[in-house]
XYZ file of C-alpha atoms in Angstrom:
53
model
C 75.400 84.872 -125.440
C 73.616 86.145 -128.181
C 73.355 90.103 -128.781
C 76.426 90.785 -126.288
C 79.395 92.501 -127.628
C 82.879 91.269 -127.104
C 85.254 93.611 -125.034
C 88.130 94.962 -127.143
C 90.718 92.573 -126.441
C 93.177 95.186 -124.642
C 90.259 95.859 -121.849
C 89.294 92.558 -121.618
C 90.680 91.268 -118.214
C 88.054 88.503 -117.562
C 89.322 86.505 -120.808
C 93.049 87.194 -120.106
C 92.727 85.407 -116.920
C 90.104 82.833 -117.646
C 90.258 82.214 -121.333
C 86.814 82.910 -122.089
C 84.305 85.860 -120.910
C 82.086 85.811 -118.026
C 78.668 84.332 -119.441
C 80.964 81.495 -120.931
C 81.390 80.052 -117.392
C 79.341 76.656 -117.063
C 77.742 76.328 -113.735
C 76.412 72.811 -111.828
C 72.810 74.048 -110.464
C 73.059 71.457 -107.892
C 76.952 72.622 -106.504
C 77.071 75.209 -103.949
C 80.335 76.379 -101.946
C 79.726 75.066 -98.361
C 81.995 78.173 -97.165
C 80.934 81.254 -99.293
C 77.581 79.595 -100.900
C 78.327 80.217 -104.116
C 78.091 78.321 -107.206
C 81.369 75.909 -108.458
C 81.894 76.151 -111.889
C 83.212 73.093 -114.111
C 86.572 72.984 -112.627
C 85.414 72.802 -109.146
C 86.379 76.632 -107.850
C 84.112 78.893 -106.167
C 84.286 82.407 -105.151
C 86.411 82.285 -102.132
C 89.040 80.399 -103.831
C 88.495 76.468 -104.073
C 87.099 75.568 -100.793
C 84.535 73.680 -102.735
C 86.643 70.568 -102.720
């Protein structure tokens, strides 16, 4: 994302977990959660944990 600066790396939580920061995450517009109604990114988890199988 242009114009947004990277977390020092000893802060930066979301890419220690995930392996990439937060506005990295690709999205499917069309794929909701049909538990928590949120979107599934491109590995097919949602917000409450994979229920989006």
């Amino acid at each position: 994302m242009a114009g947004v600066e990277a977390l020092p790396a000893e802060i930066d939580d979301h890419r220690k977990l995930f392996g990439k920061e937060p506005w990295e995450v690709v999205y499917d517009p069309r794929d909701y959660c049909i538990i928590c109604n949120t979107r599934v990114d491109e590995y097919g988890y949602c917000a409450c944990g994979g229920a989006a199988d």
